[in-house]
JSON list of C-alpha atoms in Angstrom, two decimals:
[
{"chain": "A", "resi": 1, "resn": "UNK", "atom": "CA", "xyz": [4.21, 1.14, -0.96]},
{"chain": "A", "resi": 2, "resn": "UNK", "atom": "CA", "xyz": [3.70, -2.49, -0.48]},
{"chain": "A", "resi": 3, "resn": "UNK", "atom": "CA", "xyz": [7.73, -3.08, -2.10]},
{"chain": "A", "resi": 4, "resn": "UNK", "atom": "CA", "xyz": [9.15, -0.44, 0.81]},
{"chain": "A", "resi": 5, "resn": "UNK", "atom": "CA", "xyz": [10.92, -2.39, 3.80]},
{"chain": "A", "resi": 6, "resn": "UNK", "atom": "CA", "xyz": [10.07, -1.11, 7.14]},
{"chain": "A", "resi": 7, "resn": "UNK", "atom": "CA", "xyz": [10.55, 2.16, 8.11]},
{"chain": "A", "resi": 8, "resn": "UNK", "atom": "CA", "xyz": [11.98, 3.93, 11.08]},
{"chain": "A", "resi": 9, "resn": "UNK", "atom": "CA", "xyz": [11.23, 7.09, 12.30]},
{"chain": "A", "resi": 10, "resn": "UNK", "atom": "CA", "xyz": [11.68, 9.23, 15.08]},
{"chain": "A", "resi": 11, "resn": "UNK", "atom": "CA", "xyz": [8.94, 11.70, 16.30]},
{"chain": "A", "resi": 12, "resn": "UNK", "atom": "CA", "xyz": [10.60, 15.28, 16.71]},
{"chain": "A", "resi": 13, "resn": "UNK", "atom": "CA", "xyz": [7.82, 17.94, 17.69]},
{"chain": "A", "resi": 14, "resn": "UNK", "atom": "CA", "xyz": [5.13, 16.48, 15.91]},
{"chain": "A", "resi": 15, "resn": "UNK", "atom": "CA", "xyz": [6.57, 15.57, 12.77]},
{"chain": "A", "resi": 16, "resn": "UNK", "atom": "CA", "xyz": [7.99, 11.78, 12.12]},
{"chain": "A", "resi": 17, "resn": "UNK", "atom": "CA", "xyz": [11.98, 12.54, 10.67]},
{"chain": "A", "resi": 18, "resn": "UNK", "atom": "CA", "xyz": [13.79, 9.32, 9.43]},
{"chain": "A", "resi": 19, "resn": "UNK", "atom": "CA", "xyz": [17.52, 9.67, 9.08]},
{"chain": "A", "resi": 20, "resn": "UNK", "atom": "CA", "xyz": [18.17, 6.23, 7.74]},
{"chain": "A", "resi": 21, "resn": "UNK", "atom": "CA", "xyz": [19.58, 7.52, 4.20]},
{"chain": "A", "resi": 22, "resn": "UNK", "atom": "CA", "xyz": [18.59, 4.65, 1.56]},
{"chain": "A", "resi": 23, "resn": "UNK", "atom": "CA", "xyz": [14.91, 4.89, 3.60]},
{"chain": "A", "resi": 24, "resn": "UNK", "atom": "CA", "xyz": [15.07, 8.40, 3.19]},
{"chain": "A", "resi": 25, "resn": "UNK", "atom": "CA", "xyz": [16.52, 8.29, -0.88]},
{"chain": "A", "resi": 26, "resn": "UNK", "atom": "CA", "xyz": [13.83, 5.51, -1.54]},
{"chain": "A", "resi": 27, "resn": "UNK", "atom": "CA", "xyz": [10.88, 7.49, 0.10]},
{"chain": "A", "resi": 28, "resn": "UNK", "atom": "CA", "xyz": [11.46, 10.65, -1.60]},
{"chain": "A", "resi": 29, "resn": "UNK", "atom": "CA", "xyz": [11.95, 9.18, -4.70]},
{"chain": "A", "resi": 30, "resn": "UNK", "atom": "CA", "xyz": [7.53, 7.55, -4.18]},
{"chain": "A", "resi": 31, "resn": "UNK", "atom": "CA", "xyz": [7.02, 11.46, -3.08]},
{"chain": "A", "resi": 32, "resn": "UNK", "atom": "CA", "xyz": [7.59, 11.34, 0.48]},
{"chain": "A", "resi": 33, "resn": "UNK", "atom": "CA", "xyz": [8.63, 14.21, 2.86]},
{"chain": "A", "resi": 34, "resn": "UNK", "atom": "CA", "xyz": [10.66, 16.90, 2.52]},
{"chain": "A", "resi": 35, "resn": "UNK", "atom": "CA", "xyz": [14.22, 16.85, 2.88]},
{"chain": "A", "resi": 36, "resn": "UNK", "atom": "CA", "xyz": [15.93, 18.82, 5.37]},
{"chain": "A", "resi": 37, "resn": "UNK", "atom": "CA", "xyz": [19.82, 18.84, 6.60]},
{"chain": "A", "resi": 38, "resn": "UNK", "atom": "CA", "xyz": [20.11, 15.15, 4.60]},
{"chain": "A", "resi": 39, "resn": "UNK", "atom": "CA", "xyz": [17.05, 14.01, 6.57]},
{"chain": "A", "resi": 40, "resn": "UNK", "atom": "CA", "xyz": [13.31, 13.41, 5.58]},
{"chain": "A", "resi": 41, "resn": "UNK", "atom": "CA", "xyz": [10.40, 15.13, 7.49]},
{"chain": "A", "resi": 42, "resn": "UNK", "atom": "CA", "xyz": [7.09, 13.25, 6.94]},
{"chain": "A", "resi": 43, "resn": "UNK", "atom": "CA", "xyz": [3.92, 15.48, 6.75]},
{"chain": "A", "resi": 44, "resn": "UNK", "atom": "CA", "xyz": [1.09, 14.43, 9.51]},
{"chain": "A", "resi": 45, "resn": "UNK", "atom": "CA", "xyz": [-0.94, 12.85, 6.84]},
{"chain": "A", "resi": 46, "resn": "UNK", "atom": "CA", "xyz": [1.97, 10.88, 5.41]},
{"chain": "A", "resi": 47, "resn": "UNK", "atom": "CA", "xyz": [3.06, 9.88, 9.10]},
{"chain": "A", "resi": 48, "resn": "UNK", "atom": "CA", "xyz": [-0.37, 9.00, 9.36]},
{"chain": "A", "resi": 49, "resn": "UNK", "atom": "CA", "xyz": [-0.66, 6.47, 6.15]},
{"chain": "A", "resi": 50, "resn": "UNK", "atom": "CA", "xyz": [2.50, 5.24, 7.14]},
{"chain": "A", "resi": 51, "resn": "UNK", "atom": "CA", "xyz": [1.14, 3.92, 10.25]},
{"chain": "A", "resi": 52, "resn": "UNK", "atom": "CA", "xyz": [-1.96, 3.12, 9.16]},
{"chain": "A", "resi": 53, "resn": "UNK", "atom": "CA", "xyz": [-0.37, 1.08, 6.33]},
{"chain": "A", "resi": 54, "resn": "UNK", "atom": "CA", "xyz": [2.29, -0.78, 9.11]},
{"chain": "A", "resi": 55, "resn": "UNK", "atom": "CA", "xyz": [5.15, 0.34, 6.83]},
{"chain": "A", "resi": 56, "resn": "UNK", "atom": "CA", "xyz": [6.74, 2.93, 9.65]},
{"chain": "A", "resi": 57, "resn": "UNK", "atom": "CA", "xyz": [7.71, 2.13, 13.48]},
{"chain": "A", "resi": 58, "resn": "UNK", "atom": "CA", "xyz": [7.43, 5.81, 14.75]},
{"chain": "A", "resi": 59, "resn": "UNK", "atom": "CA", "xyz": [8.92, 6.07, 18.81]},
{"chain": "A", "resi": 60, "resn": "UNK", "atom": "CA", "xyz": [9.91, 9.42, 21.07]},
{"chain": "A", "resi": 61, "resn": "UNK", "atom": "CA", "xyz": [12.58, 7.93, 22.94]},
{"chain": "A", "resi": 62, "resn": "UNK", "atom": "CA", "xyz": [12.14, 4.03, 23.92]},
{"chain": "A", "resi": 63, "resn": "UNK", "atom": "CA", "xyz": [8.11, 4.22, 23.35]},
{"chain": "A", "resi": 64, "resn": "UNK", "atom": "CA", "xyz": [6.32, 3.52, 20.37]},
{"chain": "A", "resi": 65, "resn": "UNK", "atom": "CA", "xyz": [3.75, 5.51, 18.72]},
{"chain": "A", "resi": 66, "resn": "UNK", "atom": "CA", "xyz": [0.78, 3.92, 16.69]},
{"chain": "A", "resi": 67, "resn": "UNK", "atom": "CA", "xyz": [-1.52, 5.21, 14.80]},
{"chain": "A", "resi": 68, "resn": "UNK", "atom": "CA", "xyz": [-4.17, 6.11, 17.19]},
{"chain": "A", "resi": 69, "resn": "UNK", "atom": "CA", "xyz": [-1.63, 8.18, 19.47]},
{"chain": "A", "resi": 70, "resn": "UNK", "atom": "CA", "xyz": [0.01, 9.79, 16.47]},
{"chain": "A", "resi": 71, "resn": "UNK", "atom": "CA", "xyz": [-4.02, 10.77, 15.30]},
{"chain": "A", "resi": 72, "resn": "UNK", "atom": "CA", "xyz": [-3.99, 12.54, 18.71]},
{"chain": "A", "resi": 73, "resn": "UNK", "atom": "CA", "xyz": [-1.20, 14.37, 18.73]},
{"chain": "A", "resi": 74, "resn": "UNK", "atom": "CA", "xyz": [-1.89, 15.99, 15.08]},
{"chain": "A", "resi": 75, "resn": "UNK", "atom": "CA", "xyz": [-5.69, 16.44, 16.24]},
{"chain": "A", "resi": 76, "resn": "UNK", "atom": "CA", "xyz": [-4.49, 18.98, 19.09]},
{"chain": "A", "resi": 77, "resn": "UNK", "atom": "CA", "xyz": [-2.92, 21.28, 15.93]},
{"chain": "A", "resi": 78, "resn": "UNK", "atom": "CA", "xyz": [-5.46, 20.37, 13.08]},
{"chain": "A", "resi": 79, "resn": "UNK", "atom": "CA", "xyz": [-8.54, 20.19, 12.81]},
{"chain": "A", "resi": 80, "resn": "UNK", "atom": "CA", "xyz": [-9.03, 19.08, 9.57]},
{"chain": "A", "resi": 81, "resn": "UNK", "atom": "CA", "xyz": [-6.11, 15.96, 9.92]},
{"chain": "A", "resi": 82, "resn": "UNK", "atom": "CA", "xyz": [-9.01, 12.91, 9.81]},
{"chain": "A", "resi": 83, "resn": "UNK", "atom": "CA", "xyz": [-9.89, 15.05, 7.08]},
{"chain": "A", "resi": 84, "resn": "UNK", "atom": "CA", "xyz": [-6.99, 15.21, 4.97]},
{"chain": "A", "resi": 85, "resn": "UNK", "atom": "CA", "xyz": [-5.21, 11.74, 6.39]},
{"chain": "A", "resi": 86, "resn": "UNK", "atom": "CA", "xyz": [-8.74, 10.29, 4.87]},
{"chain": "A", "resi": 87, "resn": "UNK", "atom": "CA", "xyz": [-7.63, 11.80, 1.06]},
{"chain": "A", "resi": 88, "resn": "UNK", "atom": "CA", "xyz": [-4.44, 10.92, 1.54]},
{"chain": "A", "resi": 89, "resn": "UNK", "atom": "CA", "xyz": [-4.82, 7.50, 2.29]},
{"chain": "A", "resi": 90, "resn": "UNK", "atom": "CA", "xyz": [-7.56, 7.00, -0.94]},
{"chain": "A", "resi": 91, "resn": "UNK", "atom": "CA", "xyz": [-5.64, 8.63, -3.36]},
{"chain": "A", "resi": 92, "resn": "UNK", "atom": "CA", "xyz": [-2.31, 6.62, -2.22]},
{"chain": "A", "resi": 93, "resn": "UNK", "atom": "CA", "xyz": [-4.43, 3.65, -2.14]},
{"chain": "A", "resi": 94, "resn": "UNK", "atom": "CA", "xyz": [-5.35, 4.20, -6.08]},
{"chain": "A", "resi": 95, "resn": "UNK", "atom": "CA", "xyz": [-1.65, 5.08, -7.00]},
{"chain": "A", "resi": 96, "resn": "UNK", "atom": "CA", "xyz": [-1.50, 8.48, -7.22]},
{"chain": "A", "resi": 97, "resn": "UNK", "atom": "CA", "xyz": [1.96, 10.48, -5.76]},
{"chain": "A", "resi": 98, "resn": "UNK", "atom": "CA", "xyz": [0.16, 13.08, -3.24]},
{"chain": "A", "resi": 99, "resn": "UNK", "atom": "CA", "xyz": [1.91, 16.45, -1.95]},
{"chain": "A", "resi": 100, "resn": "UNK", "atom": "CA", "xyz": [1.06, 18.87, 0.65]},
{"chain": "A", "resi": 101, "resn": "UNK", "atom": "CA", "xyz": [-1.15, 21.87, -1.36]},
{"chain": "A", "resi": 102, "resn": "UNK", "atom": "CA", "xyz": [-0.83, 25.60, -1.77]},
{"chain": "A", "resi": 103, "resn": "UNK", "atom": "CA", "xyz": [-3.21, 26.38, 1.52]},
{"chain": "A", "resi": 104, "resn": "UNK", "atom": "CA", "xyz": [-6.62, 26.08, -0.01]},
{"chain": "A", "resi": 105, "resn": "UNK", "atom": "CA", "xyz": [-7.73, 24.51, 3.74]},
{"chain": "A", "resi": 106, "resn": "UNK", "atom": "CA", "xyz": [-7.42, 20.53, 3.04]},
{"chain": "A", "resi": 107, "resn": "UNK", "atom": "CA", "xyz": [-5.52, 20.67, -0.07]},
{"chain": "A", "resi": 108, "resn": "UNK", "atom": "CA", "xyz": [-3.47, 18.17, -2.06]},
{"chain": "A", "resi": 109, "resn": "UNK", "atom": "CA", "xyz": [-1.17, 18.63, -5.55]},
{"chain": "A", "resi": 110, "resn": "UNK", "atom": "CA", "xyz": [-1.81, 15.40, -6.91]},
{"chain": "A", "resi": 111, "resn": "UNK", "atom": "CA", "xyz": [0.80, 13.89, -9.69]},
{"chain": "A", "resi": 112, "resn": "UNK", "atom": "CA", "xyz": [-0.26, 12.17, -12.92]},
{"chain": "A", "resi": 113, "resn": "UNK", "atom": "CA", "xyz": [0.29, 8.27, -12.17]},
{"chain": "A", "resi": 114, "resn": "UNK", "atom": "CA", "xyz": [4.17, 7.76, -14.03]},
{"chain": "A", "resi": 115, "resn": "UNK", "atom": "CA", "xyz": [4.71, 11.72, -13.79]},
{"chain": "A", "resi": 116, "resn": "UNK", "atom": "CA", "xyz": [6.28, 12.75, -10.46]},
{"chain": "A", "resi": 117, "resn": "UNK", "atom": "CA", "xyz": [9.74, 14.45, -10.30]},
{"chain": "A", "resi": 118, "resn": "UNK", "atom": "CA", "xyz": [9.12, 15.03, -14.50]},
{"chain": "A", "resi": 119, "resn": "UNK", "atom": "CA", "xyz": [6.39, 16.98, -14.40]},
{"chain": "A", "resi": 120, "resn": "UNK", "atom": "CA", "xyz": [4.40, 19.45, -12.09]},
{"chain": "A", "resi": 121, "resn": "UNK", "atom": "CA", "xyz": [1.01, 18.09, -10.23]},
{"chain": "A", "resi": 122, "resn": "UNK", "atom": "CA", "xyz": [-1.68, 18.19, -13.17]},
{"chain": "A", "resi": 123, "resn": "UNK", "atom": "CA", "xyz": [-4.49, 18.19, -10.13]},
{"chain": "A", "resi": 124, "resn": "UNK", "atom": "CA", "xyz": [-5.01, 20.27, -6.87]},
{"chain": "A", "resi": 125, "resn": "UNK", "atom": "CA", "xyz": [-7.68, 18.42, -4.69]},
{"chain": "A", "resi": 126, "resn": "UNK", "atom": "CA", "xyz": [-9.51, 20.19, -1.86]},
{"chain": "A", "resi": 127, "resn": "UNK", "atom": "CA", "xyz": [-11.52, 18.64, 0.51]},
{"chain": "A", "resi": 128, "resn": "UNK", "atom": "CA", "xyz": [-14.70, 19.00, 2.49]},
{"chain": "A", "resi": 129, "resn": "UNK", "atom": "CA", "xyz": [-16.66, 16.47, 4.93]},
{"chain": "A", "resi": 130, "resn": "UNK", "atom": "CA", "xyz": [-20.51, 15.41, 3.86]},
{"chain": "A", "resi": 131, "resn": "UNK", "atom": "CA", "xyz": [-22.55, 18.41, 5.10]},
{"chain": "A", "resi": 132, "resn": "UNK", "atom": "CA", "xyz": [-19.77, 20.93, 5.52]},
{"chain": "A", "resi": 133, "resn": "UNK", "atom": "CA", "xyz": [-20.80, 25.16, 4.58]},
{"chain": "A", "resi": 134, "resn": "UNK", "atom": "CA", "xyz": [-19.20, 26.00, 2.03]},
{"chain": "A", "resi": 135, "resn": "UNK", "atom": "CA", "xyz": [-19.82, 29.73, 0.78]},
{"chain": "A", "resi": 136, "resn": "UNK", "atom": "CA", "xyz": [-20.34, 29.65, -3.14]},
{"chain": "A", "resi": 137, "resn": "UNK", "atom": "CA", "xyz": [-18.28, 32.87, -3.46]},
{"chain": "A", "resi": 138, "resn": "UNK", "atom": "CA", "xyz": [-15.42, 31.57, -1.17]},
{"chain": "A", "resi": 139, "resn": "UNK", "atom": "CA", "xyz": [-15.55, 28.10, -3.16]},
{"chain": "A", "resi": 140, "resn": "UNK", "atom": "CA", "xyz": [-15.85, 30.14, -6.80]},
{"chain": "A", "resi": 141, "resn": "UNK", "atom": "CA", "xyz": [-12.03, 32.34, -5.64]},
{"chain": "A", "resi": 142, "resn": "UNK", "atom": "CA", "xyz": [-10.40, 28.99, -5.18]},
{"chain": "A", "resi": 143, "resn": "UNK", "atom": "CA", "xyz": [-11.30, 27.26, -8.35]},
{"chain": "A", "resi": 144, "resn": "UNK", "atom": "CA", "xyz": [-10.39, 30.87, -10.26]},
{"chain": "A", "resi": 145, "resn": "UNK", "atom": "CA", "xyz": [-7.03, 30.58, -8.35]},
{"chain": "A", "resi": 146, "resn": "UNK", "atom": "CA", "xyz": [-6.46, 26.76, -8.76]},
{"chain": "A", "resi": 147, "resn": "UNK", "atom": "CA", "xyz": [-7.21, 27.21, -12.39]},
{"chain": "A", "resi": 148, "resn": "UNK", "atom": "CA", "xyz": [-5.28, 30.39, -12.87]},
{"chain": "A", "resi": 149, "resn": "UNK", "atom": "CA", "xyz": [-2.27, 27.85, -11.46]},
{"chain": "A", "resi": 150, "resn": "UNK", "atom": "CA", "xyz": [-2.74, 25.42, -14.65]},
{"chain": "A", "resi": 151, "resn": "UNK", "atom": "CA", "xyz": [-4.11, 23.16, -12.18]},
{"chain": "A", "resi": 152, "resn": "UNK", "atom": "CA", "xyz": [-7.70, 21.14, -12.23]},
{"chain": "A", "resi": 153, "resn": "UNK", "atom": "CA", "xyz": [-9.27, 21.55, -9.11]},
{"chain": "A", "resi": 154, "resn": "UNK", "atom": "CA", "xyz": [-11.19, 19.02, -8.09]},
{"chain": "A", "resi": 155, "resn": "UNK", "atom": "CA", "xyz": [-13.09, 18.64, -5.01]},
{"chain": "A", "resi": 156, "resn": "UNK", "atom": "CA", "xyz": [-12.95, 15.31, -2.66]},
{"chain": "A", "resi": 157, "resn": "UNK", "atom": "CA", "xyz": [-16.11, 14.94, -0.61]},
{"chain": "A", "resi": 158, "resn": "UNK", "atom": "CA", "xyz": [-15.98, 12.55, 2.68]},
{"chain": "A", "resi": 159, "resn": "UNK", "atom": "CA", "xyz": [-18.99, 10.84, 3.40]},
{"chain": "A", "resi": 160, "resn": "UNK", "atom": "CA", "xyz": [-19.80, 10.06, 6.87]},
{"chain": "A", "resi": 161, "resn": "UNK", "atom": "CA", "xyz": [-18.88, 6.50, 6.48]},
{"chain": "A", "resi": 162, "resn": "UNK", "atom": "CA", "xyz": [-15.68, 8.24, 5.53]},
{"chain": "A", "resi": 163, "resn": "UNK", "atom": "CA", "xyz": [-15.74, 6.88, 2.12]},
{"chain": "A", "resi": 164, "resn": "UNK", "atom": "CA", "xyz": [-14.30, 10.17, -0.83]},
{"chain": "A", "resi": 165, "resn": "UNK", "atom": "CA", "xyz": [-16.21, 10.66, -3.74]},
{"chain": "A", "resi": 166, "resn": "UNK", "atom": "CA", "xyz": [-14.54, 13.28, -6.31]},
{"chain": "A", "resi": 167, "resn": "UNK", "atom": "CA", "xyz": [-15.74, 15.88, -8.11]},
{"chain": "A", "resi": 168, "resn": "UNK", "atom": "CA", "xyz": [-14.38, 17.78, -10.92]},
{"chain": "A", "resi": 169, "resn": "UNK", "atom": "CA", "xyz": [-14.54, 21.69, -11.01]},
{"chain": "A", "resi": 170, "resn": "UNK", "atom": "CA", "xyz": [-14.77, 23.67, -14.20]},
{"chain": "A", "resi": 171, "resn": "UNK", "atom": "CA", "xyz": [-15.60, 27.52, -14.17]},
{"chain": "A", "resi": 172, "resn": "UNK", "atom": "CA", "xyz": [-18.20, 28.37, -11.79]},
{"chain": "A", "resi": 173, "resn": "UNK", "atom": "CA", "xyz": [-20.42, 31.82, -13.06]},
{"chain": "A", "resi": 174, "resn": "UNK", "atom": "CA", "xyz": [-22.83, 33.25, -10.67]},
{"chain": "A", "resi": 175, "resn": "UNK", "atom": "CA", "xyz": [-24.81, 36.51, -12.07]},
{"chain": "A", "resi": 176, "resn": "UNK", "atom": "CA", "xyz": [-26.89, 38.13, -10.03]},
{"chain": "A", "resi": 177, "resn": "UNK", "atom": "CA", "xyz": [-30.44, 38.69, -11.85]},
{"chain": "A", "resi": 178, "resn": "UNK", "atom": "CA", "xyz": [-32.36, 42.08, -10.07]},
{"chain": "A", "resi": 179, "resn": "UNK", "atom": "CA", "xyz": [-34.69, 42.19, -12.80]},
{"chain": "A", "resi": 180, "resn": "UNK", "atom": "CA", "xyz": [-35.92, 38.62, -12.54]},
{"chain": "A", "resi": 181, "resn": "UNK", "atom": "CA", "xyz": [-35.22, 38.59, -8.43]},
{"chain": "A", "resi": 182, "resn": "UNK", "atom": "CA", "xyz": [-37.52, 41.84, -8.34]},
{"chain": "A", "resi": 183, "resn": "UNK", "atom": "CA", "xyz": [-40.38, 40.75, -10.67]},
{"chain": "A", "resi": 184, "resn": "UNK", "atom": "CA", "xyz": [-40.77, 37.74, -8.43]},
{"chain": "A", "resi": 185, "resn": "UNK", "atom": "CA", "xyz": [-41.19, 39.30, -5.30]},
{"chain": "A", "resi": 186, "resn": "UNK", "atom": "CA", "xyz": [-43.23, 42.16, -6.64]},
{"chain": "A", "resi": 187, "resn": "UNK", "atom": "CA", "xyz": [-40.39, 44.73, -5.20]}
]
């Protein structure tokens, strides 16, 4: 991102849309947005990096937005947005292309580094914070599904110091064992 002039958006709703159309061509083409009526919609999370990153100058009318008011506004809708702008923002920073997921709960398709626009996302990252439930049988369905996509899930974990540490799935078998469970609680 650190080539990409200065972009400007405008905050519609709670979305940032730039209508500038080489910015828009130039930030689709790194995986930014989504296109819509020859404009670009950024997702909160991109808006987010954006801002963080001092590459956009977001306003809603004459006033500016920063980073801290924009966090606001998308914390009133999501709860997970610290969450998922934290992801976001490290796998950008490492040089990965990053998309919105398939609604796994903090969930990214993640391009090969060289590969987006040729091929599909070769990862599908889901997060969770340090210390977060997780249900084994609710975490075993989405790695099934994810993998059942052609996709290797992999799960980001956010420390408290909000640092991510990664972890890659592979199948998950859980068997329940009465015999064993019974013989060691005398039942």
């Amino acid at each position: 991102m650190e080539d990409t002039p200065l972009v400007k958006g405008i905050l519609v709703s709670d979305q940032a849309c730039i209508s500038d159309g080489d910015m828009v061509h130039e930030l689709e083409l790194k995986g930014y947005g989504e296109i819509e009526k020859e404009k670009l919609f950024l997702k909160q999370f991109e808006t987010l990096y954006l801002l963080y990153t001092s590459k956009l100058i977001l306003k809603k009318g004459k006033k500016q937005i920063d980073f801290d008011s924009f966090m606001n506004i998308c914390q009133k809708t999501d709860s997970e947005i610290l969450t998922k702008f934290l992801i976001y923002r490290d796998l950008r920073n490492r040089g990965y292309v990053v998309k919105d997921g398939f609604g796994f709960g903090s969930d990214f398709r993640v391009y090969e580094r060289g590969h987006f626009g040729e091929k599909g996302a070769k990862f599908l990252i889901f997060g969770l914070n340090e210390g977060q439930q997780e249900k084994m049988g609710h975490l075993q369905k989405k790695i099934q599904e994810i993998t059942q996509m052609g996709k290797e899930p992999i799960i980001a974990v956010i420390e408290r110091r909000g640092e991510v540490i990664y972890y890659k799935i592979n199948k998950m078998n859980f068997h329940e064992n009465k015999a064993r469970l019974e013989e060691s609680f005398n039942l």
